[in-house]
Short mmCIF file of C-alpha atoms in Angstrom, two decimals:
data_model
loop_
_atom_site.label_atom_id
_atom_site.label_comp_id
_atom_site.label_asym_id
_atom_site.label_seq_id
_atom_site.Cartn_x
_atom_site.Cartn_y
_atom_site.Cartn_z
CA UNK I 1 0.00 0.00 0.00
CA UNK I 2 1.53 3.41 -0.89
CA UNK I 3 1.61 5.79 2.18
CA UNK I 4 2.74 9.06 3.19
CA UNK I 5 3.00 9.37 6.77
CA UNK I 6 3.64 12.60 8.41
CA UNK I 7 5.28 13.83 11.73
CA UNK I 8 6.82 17.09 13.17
CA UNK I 9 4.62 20.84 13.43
CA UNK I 10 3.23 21.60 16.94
CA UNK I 11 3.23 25.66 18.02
CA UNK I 12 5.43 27.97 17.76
CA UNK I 13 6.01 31.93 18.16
CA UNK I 14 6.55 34.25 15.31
CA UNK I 15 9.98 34.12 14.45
CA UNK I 16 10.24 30.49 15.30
CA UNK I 17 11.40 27.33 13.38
CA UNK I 18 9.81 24.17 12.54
CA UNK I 19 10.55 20.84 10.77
CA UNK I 20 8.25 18.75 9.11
CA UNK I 21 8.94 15.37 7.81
CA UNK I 22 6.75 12.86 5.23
CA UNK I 23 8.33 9.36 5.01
CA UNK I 24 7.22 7.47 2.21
CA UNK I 25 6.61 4.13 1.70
CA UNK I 26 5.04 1.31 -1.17
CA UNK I 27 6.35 3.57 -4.31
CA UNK I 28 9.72 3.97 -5.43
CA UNK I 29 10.23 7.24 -3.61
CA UNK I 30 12.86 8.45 -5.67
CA UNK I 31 10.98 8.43 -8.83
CA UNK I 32 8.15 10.78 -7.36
CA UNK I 33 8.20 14.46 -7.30
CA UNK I 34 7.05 15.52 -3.90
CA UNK I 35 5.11 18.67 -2.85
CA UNK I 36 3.94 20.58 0.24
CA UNK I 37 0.22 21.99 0.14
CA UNK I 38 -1.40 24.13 3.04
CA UNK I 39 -4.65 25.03 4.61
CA UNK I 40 -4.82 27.54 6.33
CA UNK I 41 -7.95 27.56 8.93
CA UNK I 42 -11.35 27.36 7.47
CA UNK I 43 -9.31 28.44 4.01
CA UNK I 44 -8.99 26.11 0.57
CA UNK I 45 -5.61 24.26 -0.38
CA UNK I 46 -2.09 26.52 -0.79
CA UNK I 47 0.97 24.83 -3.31
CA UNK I 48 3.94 26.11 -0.72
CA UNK I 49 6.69 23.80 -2.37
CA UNK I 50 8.16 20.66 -4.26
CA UNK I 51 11.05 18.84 -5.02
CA UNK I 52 12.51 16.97 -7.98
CA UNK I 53 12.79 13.18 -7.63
CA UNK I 54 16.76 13.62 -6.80
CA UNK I 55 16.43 16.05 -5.01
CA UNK I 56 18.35 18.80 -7.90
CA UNK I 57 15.94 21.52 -7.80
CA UNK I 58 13.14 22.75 -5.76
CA UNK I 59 10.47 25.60 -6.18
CA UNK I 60 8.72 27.66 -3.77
CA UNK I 61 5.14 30.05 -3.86
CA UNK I 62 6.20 33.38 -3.16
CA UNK I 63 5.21 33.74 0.22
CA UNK I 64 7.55 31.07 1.53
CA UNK I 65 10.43 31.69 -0.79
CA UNK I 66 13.57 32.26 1.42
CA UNK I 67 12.06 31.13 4.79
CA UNK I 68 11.15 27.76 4.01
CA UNK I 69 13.40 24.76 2.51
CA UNK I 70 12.42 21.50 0.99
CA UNK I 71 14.95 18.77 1.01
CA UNK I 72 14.34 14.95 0.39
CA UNK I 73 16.48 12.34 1.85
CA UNK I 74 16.02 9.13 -1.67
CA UNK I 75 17.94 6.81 0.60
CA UNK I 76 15.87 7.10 4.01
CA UNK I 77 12.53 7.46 1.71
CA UNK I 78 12.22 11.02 3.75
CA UNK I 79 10.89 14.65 2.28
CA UNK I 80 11.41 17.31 4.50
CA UNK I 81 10.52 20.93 5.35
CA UNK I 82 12.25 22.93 7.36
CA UNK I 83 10.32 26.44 8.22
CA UNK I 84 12.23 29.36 9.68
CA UNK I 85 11.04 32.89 10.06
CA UNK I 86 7.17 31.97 11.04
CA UNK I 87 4.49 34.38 11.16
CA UNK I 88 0.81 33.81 11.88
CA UNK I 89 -0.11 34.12 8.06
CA UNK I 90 1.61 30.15 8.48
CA UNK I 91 -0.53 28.78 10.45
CA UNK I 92 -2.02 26.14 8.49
CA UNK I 93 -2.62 22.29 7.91
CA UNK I 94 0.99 21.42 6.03
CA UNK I 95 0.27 18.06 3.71
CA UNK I 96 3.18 16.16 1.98
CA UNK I 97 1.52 14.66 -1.62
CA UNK I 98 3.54 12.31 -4.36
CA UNK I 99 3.12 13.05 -7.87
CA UNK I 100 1.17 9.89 -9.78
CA UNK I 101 3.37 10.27 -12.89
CA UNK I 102 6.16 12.64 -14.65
CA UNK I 103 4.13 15.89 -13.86
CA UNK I 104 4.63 17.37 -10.59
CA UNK I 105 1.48 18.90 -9.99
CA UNK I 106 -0.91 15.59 -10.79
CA UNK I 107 -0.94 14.46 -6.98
CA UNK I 108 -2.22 11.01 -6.53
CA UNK I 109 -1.89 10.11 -2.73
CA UNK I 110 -1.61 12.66 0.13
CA UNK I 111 -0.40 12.69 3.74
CA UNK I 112 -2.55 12.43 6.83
CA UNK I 113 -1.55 16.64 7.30
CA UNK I 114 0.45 17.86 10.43
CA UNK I 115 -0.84 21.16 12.38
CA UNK I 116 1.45 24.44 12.50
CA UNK I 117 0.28 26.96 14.51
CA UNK I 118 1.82 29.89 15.09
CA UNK I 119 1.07 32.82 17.82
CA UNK I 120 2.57 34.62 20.30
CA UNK S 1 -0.80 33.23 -13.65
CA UNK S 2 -4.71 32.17 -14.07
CA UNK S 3 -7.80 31.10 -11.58
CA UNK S 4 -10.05 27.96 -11.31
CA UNK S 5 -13.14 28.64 -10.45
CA UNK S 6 -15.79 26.55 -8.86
CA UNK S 7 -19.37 26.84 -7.70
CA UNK S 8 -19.48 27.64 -4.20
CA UNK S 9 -21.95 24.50 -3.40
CA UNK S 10 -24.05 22.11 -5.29
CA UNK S 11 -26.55 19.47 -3.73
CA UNK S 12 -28.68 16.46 -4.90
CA UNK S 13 -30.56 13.38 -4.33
CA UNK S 14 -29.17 10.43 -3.03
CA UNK S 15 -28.88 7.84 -6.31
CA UNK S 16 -28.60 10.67 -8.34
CA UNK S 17 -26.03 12.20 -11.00
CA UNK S 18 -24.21 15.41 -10.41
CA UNK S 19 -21.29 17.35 -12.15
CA UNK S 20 -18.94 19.81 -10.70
CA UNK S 21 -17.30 22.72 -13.01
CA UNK S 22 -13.63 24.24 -12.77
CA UNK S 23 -13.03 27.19 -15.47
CA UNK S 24 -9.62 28.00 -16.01
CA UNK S 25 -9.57 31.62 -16.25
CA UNK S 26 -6.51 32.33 -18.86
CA UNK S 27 -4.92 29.54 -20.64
CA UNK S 28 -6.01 26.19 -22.08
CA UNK S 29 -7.19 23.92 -19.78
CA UNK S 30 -5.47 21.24 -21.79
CA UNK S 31 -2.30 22.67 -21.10
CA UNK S 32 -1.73 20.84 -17.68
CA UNK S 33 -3.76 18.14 -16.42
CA UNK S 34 -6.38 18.71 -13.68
CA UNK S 35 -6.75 16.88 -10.59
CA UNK S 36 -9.92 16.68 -8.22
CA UNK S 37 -9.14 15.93 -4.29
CA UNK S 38 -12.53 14.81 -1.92
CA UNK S 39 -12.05 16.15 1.36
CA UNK S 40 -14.51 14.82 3.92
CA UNK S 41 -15.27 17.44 7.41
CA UNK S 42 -12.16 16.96 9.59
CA UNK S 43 -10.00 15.02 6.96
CA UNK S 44 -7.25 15.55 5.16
CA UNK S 45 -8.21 15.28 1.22
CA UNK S 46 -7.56 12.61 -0.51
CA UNK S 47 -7.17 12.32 -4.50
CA UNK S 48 -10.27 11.27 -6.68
CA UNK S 49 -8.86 12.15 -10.17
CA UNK S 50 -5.73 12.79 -11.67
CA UNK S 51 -4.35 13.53 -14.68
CA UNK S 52 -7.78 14.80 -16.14
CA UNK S 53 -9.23 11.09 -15.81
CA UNK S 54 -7.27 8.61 -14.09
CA UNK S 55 -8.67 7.10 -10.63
CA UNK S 56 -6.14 6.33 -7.79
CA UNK S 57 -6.77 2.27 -6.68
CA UNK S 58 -9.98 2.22 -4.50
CA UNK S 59 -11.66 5.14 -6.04
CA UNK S 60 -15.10 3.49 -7.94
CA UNK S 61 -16.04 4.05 -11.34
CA UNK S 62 -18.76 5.93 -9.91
CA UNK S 63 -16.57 9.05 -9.80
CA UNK S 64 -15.16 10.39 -13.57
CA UNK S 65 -13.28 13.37 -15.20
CA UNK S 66 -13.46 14.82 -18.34
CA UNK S 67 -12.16 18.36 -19.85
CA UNK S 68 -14.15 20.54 -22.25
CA UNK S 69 -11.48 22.78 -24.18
CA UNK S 70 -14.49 24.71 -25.44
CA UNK S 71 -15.48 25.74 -21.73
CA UNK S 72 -12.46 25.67 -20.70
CA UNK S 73 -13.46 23.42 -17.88
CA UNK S 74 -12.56 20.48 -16.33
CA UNK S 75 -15.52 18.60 -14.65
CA UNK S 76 -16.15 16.16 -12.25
CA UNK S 77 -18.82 13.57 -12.19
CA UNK S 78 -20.23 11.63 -9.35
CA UNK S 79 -22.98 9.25 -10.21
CA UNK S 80 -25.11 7.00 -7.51
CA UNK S 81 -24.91 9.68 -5.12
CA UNK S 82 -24.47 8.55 -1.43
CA UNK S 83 -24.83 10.23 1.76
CA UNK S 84 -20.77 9.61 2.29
CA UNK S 85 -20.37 11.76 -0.73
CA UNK S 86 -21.22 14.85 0.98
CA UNK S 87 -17.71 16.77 0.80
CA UNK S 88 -15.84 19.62 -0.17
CA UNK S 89 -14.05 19.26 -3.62
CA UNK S 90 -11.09 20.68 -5.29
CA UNK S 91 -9.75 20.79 -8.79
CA UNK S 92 -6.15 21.22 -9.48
CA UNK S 93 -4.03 22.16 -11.99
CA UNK S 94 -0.21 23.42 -12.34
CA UNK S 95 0.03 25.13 -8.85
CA UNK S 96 -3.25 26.36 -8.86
CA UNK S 97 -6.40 25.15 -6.92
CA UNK S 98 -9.80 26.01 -7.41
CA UNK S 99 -11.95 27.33 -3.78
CA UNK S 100 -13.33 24.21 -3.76
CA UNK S 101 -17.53 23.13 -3.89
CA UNK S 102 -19.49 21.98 -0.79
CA UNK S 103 -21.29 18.88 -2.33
CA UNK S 104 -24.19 18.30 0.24
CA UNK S 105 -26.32 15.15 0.08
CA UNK S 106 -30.12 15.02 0.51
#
């Protein structure tokens, strides 16, 4: 069974860090681009990143760009994101999602979402 | 960049047929594919159709995609309605998501 289980978030103050993690597992996980999607509270569904399937280049929506990095780990089956520089406007449900085929954007399977909040 | 844009809500009948719209506001809408995610009250979503018309495993036949390059729409259909239906759906394409339709069962 292909999964994506995820673990890391919690709360933290503006101008704090976080780390999020999605391990993989029942796909080849280095043949899959991987992406980050958000919702924010009672909001629809945010692209914030993704990653190419070794890992070579990565692309981020404007609001994130330079605060947040994604990073994938082929060998440990692990995607990463590691969040710096928080701010309210962040708090969201953070989702890791696989890519069914060659394009990055067609998602076919989804993690179970972590909680971020972030408030002073 | 462009917008999808979906009705705000839709509802029908139990056993019933009922099709969802996403108009891509600049663009062909057979430039990328289009995606549709279910996401049930308190769930995370999950994905119902990708690449235009392709079903994950475990998805029925009951739900189907299709794209209309004269609308420039993608649209989903969910036949046999059923009460566990009742969800909020997005369509996807590129980087983009629609705002999502409240499907309510009645």
């Amino acid at each position: 069974e292909v999964q994506l289980v995820q673990s890391g978030g919690g709360s933290v103050q503006p101008g704090g860090s976080l780390r999020l993690s999605c391990a993989g597992s029942g796909f080849i996980f280095g043949s899959r681009w991987m992406s980050w999607v958000r919702q924010a509270p009672g909001r629809g569904l945010e692209w914030v990143a993704n990653i190419k399937t070794d890992g070579s280049e990565a692309y981020y929506v404007d609001s994130v760009r330079g605060r947040f990095i994604v990073s994938r780990d082929n060998t440990k089956n692990l995607l990463s994101l590691q969040m710096s520089s928080l701010t309210v406007e962040d708090t969201a449900v953070y989702y890791c999602a696989k890519s069914g085929s060659w394009d990055p954007d067609a998602f076919d399977v989804w993690g179970q979402g972590t909680v971020v909040t972030v408030s002073s | 960049n462009f917008v999808l844009t979906q009705p705000h809500s839709v509802s029908e009948s139990p056993g019933k047929t009922v099709t969802i719209s996403c108009t891509r506001s600049s663009g062909g809408i057979g430039g990328h594919y289009v995606q549709w995610y279910q996401q049930r009250p308190g769930s995370g979503p999950t994905t119902i159709i990708y690449e235009d018309k392709e079903r994950p495993s475990g998805v029925p036949p009951r739900f189907s995609g299709s794209i209309d390059p004269s609308s420039n729409s993608a649209f989903l259909t969910i036949s046999g309605l059923r009460t566990e239906d009742e969800a909020d759906y997005f369509c996807h394409s590129l980087k983009v998501f629609g705002g999502g339709t409240r499907l309510t069962v009645l």
